[in-house]
Structures are given as C-alpha cells and as structure tokens.
Short mmCIF file of C-alpha atoms and ligand atoms in Angstrom, two decimals:
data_model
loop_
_atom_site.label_atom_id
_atom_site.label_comp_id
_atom_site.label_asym_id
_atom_site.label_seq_id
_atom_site.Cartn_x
_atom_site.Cartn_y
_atom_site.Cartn_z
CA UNK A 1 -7.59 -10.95 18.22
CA UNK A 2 -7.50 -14.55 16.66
CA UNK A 3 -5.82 -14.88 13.12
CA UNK A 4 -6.72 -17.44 11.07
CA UNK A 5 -5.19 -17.39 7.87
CA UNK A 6 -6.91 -19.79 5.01
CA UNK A 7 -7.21 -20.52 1.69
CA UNK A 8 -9.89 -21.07 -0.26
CA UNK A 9 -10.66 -21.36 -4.23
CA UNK A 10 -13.22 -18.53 -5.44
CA UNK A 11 -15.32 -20.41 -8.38
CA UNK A 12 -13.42 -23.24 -8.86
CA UNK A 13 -9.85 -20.67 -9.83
CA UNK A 14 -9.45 -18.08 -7.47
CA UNK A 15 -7.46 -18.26 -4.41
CA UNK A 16 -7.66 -15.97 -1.66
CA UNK A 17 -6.04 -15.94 2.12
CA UNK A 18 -8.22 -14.19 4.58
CA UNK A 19 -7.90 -13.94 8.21
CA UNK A 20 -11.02 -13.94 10.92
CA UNK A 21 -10.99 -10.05 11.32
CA UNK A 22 -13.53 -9.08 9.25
CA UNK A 23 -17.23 -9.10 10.52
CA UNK A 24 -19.27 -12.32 10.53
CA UNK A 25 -22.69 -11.78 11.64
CA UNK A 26 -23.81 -9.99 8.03
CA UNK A 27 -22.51 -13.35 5.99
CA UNK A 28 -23.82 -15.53 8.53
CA UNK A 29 -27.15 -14.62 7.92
CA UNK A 30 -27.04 -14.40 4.17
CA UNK A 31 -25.42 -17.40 3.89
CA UNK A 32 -26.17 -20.14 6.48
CA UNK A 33 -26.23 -23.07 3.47
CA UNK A 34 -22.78 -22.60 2.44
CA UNK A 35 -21.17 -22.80 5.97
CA UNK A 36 -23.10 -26.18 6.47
CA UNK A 37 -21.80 -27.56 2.81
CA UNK A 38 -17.73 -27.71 3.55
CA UNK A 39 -17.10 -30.94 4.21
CA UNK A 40 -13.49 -31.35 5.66
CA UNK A 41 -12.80 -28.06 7.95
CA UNK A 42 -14.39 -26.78 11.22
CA UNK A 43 -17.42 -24.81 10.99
CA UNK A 44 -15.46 -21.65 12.25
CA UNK A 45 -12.74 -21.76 9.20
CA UNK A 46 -15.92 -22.06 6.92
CA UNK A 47 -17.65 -19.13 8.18
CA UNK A 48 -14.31 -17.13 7.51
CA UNK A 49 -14.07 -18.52 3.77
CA UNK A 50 -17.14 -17.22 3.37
CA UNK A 51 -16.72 -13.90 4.87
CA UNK A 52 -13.36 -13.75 2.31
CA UNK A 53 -15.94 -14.64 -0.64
CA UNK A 54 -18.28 -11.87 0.17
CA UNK A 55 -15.67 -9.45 0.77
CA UNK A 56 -13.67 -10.13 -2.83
CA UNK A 57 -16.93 -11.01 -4.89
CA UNK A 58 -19.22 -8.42 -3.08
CA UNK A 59 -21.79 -10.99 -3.93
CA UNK A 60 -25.35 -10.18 -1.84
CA UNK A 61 -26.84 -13.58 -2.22
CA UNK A 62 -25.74 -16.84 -1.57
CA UNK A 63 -27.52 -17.86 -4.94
CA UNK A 64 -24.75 -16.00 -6.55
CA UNK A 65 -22.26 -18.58 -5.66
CA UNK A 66 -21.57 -21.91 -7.16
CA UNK A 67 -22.18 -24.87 -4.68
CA UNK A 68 -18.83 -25.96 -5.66
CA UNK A 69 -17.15 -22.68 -4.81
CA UNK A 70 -15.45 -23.24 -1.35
CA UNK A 71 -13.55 -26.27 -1.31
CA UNK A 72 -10.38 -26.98 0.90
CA UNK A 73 -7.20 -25.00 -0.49
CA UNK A 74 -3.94 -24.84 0.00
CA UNK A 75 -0.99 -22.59 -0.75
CA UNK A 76 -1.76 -22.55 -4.46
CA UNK A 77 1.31 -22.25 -6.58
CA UNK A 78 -0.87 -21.45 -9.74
CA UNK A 79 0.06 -18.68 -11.80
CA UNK A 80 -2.79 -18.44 -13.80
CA UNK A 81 -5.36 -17.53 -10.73
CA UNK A 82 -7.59 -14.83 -11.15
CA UNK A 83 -10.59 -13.27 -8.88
CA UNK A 84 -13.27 -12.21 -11.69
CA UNK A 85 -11.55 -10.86 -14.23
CA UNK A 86 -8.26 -10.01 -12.83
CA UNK A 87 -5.41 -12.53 -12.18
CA UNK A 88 -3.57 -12.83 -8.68
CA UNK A 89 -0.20 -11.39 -9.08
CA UNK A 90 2.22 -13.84 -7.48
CA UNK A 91 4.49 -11.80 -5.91
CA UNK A 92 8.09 -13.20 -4.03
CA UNK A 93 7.75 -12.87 -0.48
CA UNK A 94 11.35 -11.15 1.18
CA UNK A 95 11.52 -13.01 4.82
CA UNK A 96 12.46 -10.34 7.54
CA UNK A 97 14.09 -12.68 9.54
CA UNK A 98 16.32 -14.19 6.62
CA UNK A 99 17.62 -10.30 5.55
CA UNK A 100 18.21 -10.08 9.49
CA UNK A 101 20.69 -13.26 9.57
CA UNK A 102 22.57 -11.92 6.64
CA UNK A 103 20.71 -14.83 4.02
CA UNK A 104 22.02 -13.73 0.66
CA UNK A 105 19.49 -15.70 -0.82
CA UNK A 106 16.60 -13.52 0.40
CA UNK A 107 19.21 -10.28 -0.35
CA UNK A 108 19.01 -11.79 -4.07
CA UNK A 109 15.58 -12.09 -4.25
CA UNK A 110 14.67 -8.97 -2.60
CA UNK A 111 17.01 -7.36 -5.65
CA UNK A 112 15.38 -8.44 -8.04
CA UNK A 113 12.10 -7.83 -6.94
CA UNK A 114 12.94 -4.22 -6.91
CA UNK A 115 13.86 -4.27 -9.98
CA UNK A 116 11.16 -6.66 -12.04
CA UNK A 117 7.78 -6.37 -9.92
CA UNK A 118 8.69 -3.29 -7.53
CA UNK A 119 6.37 -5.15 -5.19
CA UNK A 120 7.06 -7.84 -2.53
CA UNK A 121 5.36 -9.53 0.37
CA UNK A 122 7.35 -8.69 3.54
CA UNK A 123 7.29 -11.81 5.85
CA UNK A 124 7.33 -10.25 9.35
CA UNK A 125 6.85 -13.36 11.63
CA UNK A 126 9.97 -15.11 13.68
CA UNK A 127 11.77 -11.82 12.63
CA UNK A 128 12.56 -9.25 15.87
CA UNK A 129 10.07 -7.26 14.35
CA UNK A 130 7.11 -9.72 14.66
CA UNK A 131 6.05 -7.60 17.58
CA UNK A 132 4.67 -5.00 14.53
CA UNK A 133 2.09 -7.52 13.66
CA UNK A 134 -0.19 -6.19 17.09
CA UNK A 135 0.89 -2.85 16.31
CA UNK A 136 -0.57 -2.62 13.45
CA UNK A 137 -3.72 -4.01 14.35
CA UNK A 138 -3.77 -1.12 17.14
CA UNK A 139 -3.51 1.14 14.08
CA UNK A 140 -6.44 -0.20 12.20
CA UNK A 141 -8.71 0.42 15.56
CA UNK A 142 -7.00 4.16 15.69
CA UNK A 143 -7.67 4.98 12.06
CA UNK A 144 -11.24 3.81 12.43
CA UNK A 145 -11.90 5.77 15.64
CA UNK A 146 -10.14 8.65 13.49
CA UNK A 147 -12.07 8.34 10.71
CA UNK A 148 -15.65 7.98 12.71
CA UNK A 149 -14.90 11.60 14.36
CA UNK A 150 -17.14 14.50 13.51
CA UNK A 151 -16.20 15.90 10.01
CA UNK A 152 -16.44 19.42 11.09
CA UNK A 153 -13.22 18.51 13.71
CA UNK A 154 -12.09 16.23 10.87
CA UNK A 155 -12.22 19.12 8.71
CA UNK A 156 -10.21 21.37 11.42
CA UNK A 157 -6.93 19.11 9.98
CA UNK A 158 -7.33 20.30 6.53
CA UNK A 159 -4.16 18.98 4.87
CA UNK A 160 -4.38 21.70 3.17
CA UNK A 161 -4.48 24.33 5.43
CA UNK A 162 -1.37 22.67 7.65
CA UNK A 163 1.56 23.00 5.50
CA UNK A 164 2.73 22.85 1.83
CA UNK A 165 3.86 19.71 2.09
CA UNK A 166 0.99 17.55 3.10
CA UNK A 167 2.94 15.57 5.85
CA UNK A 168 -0.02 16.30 7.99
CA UNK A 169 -3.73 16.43 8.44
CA UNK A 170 -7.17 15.02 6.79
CA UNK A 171 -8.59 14.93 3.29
CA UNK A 172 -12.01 14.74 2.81
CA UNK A 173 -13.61 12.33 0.10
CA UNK A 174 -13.18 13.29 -3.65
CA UNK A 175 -10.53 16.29 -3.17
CA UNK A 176 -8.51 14.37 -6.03
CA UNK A 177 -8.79 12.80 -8.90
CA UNK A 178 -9.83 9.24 -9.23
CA UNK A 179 -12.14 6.99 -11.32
CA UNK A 180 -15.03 7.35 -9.74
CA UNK A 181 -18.46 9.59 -9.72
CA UNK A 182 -17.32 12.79 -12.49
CA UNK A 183 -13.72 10.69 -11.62
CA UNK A 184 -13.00 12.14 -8.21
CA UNK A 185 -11.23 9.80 -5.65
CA UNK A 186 -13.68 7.29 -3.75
CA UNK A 187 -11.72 7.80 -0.05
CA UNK A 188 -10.87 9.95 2.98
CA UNK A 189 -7.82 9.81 4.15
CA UNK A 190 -5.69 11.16 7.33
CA UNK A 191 -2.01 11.84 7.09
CA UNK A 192 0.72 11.73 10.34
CA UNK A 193 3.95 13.01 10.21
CA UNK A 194 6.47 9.78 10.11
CA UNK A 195 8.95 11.28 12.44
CA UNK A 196 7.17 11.94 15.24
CA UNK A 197 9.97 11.01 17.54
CA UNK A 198 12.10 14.00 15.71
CA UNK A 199 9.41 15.72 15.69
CA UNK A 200 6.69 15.59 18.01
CA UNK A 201 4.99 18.76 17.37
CA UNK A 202 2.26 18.56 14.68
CA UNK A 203 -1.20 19.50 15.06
CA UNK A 204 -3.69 16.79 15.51
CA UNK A 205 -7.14 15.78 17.41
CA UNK A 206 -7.03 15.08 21.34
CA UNK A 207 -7.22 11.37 19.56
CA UNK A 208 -4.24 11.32 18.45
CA UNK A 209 -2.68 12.36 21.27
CA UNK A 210 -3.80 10.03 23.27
CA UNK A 211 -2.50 7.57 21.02
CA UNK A 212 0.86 9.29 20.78
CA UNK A 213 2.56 6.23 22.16
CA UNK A 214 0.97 3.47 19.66
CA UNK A 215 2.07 6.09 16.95
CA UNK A 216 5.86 6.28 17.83
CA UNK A 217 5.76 2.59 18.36
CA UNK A 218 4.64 2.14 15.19
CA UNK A 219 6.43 4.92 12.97
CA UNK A 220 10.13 4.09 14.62
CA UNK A 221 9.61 0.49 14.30
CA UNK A 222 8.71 0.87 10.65
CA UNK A 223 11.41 2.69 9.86
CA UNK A 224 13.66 0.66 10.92
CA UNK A 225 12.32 -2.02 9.02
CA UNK A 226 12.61 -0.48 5.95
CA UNK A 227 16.18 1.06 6.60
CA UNK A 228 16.82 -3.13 7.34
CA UNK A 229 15.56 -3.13 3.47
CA UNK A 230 17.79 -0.06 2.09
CA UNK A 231 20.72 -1.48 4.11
CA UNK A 232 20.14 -5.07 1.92
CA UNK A 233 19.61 -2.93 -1.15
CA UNK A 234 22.57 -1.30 -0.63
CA UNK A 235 24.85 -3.72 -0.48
CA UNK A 236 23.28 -5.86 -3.22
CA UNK A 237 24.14 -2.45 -5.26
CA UNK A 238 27.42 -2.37 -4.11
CA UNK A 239 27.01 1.18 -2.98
CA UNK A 240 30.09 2.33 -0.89
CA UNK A 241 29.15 2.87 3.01
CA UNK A 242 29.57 6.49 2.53
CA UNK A 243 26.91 6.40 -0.59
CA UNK A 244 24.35 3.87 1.27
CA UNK A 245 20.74 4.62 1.06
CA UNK A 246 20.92 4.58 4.51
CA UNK A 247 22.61 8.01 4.98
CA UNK A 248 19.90 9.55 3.15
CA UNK A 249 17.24 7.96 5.08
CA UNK A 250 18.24 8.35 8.77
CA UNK A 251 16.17 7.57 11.26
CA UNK A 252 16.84 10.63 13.48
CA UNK A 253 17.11 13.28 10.79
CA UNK A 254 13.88 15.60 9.58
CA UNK A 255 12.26 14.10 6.64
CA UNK A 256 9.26 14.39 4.68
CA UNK A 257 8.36 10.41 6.19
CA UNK A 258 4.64 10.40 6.76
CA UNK A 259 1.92 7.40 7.66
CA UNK A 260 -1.17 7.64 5.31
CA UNK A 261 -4.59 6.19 6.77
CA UNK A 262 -7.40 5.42 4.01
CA UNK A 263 -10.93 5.07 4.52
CA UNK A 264 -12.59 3.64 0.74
CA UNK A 265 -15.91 4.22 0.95
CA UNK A 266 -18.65 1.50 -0.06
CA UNK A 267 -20.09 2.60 -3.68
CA UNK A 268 -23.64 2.72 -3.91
CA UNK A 269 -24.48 -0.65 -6.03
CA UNK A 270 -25.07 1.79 -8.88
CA UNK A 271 -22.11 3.35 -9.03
CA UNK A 272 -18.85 1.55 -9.82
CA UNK A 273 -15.02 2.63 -11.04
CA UNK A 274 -11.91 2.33 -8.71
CA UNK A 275 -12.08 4.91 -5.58
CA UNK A 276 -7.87 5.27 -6.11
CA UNK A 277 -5.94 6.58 -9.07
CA UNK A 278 -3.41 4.66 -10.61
CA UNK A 279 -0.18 6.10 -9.15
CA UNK A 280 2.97 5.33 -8.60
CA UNK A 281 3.92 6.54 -5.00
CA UNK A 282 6.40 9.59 -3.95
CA UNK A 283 8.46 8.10 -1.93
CA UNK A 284 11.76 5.70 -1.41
CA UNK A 285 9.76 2.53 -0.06
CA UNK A 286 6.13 2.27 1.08
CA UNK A 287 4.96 -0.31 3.73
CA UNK A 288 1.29 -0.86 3.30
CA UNK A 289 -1.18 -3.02 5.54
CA UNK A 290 -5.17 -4.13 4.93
CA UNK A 291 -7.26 -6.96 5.48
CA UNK A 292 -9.11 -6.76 2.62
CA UNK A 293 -8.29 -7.16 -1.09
CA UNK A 294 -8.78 -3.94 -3.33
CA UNK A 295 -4.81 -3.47 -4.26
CA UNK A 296 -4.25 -4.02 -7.99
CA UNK A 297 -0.57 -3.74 -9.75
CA UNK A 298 0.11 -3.23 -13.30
CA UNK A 299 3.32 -4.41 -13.42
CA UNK A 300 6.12 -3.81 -16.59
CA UNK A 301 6.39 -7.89 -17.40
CA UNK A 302 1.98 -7.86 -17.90
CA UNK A 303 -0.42 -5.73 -19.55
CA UNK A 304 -3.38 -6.41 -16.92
CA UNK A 305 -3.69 -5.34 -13.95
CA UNK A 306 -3.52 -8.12 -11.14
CA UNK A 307 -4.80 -8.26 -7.04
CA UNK A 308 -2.36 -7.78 -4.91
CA UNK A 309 -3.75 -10.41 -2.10
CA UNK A 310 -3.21 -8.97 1.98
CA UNK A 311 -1.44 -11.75 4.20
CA UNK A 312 -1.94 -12.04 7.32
CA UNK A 313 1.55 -11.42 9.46
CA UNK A 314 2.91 -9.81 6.14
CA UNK A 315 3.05 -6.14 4.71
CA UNK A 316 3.32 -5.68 1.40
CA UNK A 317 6.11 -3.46 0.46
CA UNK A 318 6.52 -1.17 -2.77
CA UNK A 319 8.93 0.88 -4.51
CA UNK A 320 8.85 4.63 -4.82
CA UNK A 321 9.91 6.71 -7.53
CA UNK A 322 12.19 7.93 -4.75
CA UNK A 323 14.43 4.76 -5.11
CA UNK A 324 14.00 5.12 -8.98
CA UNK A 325 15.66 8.21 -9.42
CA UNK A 326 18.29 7.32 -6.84
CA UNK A 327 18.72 4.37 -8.82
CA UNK A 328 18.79 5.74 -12.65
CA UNK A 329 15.56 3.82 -13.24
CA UNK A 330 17.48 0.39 -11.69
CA UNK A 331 14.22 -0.53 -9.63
CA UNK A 332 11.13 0.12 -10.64
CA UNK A 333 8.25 1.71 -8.69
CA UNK A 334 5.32 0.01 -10.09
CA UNK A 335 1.70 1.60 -10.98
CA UNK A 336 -0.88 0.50 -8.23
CA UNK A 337 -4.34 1.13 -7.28
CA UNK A 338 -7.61 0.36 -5.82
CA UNK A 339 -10.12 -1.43 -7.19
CA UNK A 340 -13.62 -3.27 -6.67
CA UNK A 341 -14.10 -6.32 -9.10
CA UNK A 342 -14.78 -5.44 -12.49
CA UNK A 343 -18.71 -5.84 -12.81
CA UNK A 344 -19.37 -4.84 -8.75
CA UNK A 345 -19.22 -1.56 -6.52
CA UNK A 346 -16.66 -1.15 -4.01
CA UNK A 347 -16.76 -2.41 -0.50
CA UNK A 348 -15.66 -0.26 2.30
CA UNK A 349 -11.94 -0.80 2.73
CA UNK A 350 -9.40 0.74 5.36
CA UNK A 351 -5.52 0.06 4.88
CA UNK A 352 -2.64 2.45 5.69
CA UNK A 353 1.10 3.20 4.61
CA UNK A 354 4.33 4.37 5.68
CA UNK A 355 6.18 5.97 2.98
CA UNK A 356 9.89 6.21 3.82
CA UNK A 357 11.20 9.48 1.91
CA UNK A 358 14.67 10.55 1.77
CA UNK A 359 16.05 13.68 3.87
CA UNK A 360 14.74 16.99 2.71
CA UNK A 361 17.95 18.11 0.80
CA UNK A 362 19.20 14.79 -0.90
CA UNK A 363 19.38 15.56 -4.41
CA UNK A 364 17.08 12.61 -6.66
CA UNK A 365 19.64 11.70 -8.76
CA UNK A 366 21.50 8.37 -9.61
CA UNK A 367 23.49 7.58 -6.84
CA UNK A 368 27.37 7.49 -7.54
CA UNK A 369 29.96 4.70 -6.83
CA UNK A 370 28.55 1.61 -7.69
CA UNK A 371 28.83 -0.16 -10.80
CA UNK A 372 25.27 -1.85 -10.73
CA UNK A 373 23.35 1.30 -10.77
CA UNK A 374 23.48 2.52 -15.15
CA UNK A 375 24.25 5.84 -15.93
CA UNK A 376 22.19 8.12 -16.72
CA UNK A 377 19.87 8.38 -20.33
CA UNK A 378 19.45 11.96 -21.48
CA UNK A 379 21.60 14.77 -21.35
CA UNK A 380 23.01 14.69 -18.14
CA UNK A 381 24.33 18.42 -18.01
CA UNK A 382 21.07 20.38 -19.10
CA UNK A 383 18.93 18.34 -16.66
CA UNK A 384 17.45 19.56 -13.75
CA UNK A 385 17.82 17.48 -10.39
CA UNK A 386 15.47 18.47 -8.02
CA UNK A 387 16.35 18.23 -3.89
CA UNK A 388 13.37 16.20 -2.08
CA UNK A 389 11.99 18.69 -0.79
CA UNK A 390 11.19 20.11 -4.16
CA UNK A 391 9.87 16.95 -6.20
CA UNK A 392 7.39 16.51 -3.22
CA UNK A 393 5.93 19.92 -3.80
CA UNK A 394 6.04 19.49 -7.56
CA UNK A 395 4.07 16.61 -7.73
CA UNK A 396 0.96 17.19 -5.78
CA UNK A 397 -0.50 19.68 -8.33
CA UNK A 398 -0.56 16.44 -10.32
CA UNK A 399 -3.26 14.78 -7.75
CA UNK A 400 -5.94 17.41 -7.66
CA UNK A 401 -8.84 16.60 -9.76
CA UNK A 402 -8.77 20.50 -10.91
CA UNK A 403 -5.17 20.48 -12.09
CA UNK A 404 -4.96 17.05 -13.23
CA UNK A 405 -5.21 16.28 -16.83
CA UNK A 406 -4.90 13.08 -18.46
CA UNK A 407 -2.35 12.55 -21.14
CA UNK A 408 -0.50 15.76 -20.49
CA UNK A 409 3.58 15.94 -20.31
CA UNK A 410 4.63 15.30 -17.40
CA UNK A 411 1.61 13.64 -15.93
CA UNK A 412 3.92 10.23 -15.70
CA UNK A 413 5.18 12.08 -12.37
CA UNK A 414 1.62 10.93 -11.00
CA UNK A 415 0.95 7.85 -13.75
CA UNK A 416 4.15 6.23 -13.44
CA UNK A 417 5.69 6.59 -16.82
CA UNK A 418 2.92 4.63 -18.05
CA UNK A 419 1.61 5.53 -22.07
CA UNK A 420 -1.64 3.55 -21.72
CA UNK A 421 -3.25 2.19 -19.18
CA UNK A 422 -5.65 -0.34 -19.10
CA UNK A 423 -8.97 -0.26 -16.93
O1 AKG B 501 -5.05 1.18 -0.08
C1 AKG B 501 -4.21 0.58 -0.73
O2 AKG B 501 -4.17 -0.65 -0.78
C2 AKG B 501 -3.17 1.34 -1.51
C3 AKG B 501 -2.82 2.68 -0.95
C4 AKG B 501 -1.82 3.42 -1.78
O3 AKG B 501 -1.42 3.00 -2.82
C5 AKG B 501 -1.29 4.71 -1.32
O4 AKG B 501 -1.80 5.25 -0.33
O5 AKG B 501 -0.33 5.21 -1.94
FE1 FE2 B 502 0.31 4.06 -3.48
#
C-alpha cells in the first residue's frame, strides 16, 4: 500500500497530514471541482487532500468548502492551528532511532514529555523497528475482518464472560459509558491478550488463529518498543538497574498486556456527542495507531481540548496512570478521547492500542532509589497500595454505564483526576 503523507490547510488555519489509505471513490464523486482547482501538486496528492477534508470536516457537499480551502502546505510550525473549533495540539515527536543510538537529546525530550503533555509522536522510520509500520497495517485489515464477523460469533467472545480481567474477548457497542445516545459509548471493540508468546492459549475465533503469526509479530515487537521507552525513562530518572521499569515490565513474564481494537461507529447525522469517554488509560504506556483524526487531549498546560493528528510512519504514544503511580505523580497520564468535530456526527473510525501494564504483583507505588521521582503527598503509612492485579479489577466498575456516576469520589480513577471537564 502507497503512503503519501501531505499537508494541507483546512479553511485557510487548519493543518492536517493524511496518507492515501482512506477510500477515494465517495469524495471523488462529490467533489470533482476541488481536485481540478489545486494549482501546484499532482492530481493524485489533490484527491488525497480532499479525502483528509472530508474525513476531519465530515462535510457532504463540496459547497461546504471554501474555494480557497486546499492550498499547498507544509510542515506548519503554527501553534495556534485549529480544525473547527478545536486547536491541533503540537505534540514533540521522540525519534526511535535517536533513543536507539543512545541521543540524550531525544532521552531529554522524551522526559519531559512524560511529564508536561503525557503524549508524544513516536517516529518509527530508519529505526530497527520500521519494519512495524507494515505490521500494523496487517492489523488494521485483521481488525476489520474481525469486526465484519457475525455478531452472534462476535458475541461468543463476550469479554465478559472470559475472565475478570478483560484481557480478552469482544464488547459490543454501548456496554459503557460514553457521550453519546442516553451517553453510552459510540464503539465495538475486541481485546487480545498482549503476551501471546507467554501465553498462547486464549480463546478466540478461527480468525484469529489464523492470524496467530501477524499477532505475535506485532505484540513482541511492540513491546519491545516500549520497554526501549521505559529503559530511556529509566535512566533519565536515575532509577538504579535493580529498580528499572524494565524489571517490572518483562517481556517474558505473565502480565495483564493486552492489544485493544476499536471500531467507532458513523453517527446518524442527527445524532452527535463523542463515541469515547474521556479517560485516562490503565496502563504503564499505550501505543496507539489510526488513520483518521478523532483523538482529542486535554492536557494540564490548556483548558481545551485539542486533535491529536495520526502520522503516517508514527504511533502516538501515551502515558498510563500505571507510570503515574510508579512515578509519585512525576509523569502525567493525560485525559484523552474521541471525538467528531463540534457541530458534525462522527465518521466511522478504526484505530487500536497496546497497553503495556506492569507484572501482575508489582505493587503501584512510587518507585524507590532515585532522587528525581518526589515523595509521596498524603499519609504514606495509612495508604493503601494496591498490586496490579488489583487496580485493574478495581477500575473497570468505573467504565460501565450502570455503575458509572459522574462526579462521584473516586471517579478520577476513570476521569483522570480531572474536577471539570470541558466538552
Ligand atoms: O481510538 C483512539 O484514538 C483512542 C483509543 C483509546 O484511548 C483507548 O482505547 O484507550
Ligand atoms: Fe485511551
């Protein structure tokens, strides 16, 4: 599959990149006039621009657009871009390659991303993972053929029904809570185990199985890329080697790692409100892919939530509240979700995660032995640490529509510590 990654400027202010995966023929016939209009680039870049417009602005007409909305753009350094309402969060982007070659530079700045924004761009090309980048495409064509079987063998997966945990199986549309339709969640989604190579046991479709290779390709790879992450963290926390993230987060050992496909459903144009709760996720570090926009951050240093833009031959990488305890609040998982533009319904969307969680019995509490990480607010002696294990099964009565209530103590554990949030 061709990449083609562009810019363009969305009504004169917002910038977008976009690559040719998405689906031409339905633009192309709503919108032959604009292709013909751009006057410097090939007719085939155009056509993707305009794809990129449709799929951010959900526009159905090409009246809707501005004649002078595609013009030729450039990396655009601008930090006051916004797509409708919302501004573009310029985030740093951590080069794989540079952490690989020892670049303290890119060690620095992946630091204090962690700690400011608790989101990054994760440049994967000329690193020794840049092999990933066709993985992952092989994962968007499994989660679609996943997510297009039969819901009654869909429905044989219940999450639910597999375990306690979650680390496995499907959930339909609208089990949790989200801001959509009587606020109910606006996507399916289909959760693998992450360490399938530990353990290669778990109950799944005759799909999956046939894709069992594509799946350990995918899940050991990514692991490793993140442990290339803790190992940087690590050291930029002066943690001693016997206190490294890394122990707690071993590739071979059992964890509660899992990979998370999503499905978001297109709204009817009637019906709008974002299909994902804001969250914060349960994990050390999640490693999320999509083509399409939808990702918004409400990060501490702004009180608006911004796009967070896909790039093509990047991930974009979060913290967890994982890393946060571990860390005595040092870096910050951020609250995210998923969004249409303000005004319009959503689009259908896939993406997927890994979330990288530590070892079932590592206790989430501030790590000792390094004088980076503070001590601990609060009274240390009365409070209660619970093992990983635990906090995972504590928190997902906080995600089910029934249970959840807004404003309640202890909801942060699903809100992310947030008072008010804004829609
Ligand atoms: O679909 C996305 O872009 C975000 C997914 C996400 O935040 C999650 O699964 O935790
Ligand atoms: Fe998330």
């Amino acid at each position: 599959m061709v990449t083609v990654s562009a810019s363009l400027y969305l009504r004169a202010t917002g910038y977008i990149t976009v690559d040719s995966a998405q689906p031409l023929q339905p633009v192309l016939e709503t919108c032959p006039n604009l292709i013909l209009q751009h006057p410097k680039v090939g007719k085939d870049l155009v056509k993707n621009y305009v794809v990129a417009v449709i799929a951010m602005a959900h526009l159905n007409s090409p009246s809707e657009l501005p004649n002078n909305s595609i013009r030729e753009g450039g990396e655009s350094q601008s930090r006051d871009v916004r797509i409708g309402l919302y501004p573009v969060a310029q985030l740093s982007t951590i080069k794989l390659a540079g952490l690989q070659h020892g670049d303290e530079e890119e060690a620095e700045e992946l630091l204090r991303s962690a700690r400011e924004d608790g989101f990054f761009y994760l440049d994967l090309q000329d690193s020794a993972f840049e092999g990933m980048i066709n993985v992952v495409e092989d994962m968007f064509t499994i989660s679609k053929m996943l997510f297009n079987l039969d819901s009654l063998e869909k429905m044989e997966y219940d999450v639910d029904k597999l375990g306690n945990l979650k680390l496995n199986g499907y959930k339909p549309i609208g089990r949790n809570y989200g801001g959509v339709n009587g606020k109910r969640d606006g996507f399916e989604s289909y959760t693998i185990p992450g360490k399938i190579k530990v353990d290669p046991s778990f109950r799944r479709p005759s799909l999956l199985t046939d894709h069992l290779p594509t799946l350990e390709t995918f899940t050991s790879t990514t692991h490793r890329v993140l442990n290339l992450l803790l190992q940087s963290l690590s050291s930029s926390l002066q943690l001693p080697p016997e206190g490294a993230l890394i122990n707690l987060h071993r590739e071979q050992s059992p964890s509660p790692d899992i990979v998370r496909l999503l499905k978001y459903h297109a709204q009817p144009p009637n019906e709008q409100g974002y299909p994902q709760a804001p969250h914060t996720d349960l994990g050390s570090l999640t490693i999320l892919f999509a083509h399409s926009p939808g990702l918004q951050v409400l990060r501490s240093s702004s009180s608006d939530w911004a796009y967070v833009l896909p790039k093509p031959g990047h991930a974009i990488v979060n913290i967890g509240d994982g890393l946060t305890l571990l860390t005595n609040g040092l870096l910050r998982s951020c609250l995210h979700r998923v969004a249409p533009i303000k005004g319009y319904s959503m689009t259908e969307r896939y993406s997927f995660a890994y979330l990288q969680r530590a070892q079932y019995e590592v206790r989430m509490t501030g790590l000792t032995g390094s004088d980076i990480i503070p001590v601990k607010r609060g009274n240390v002696e009365t409070e209660q640490v619970f093992t990983s294990r635990e906090w995972l099964g504590k928190k997902f009565g906080m995600l089910r529509k029934e249970t959840f209530e807004e404003g309640t103590e202890g909801s942060w554990v699903l809100t992310g510590q947030r008072e008010e949030v804004p829609v």
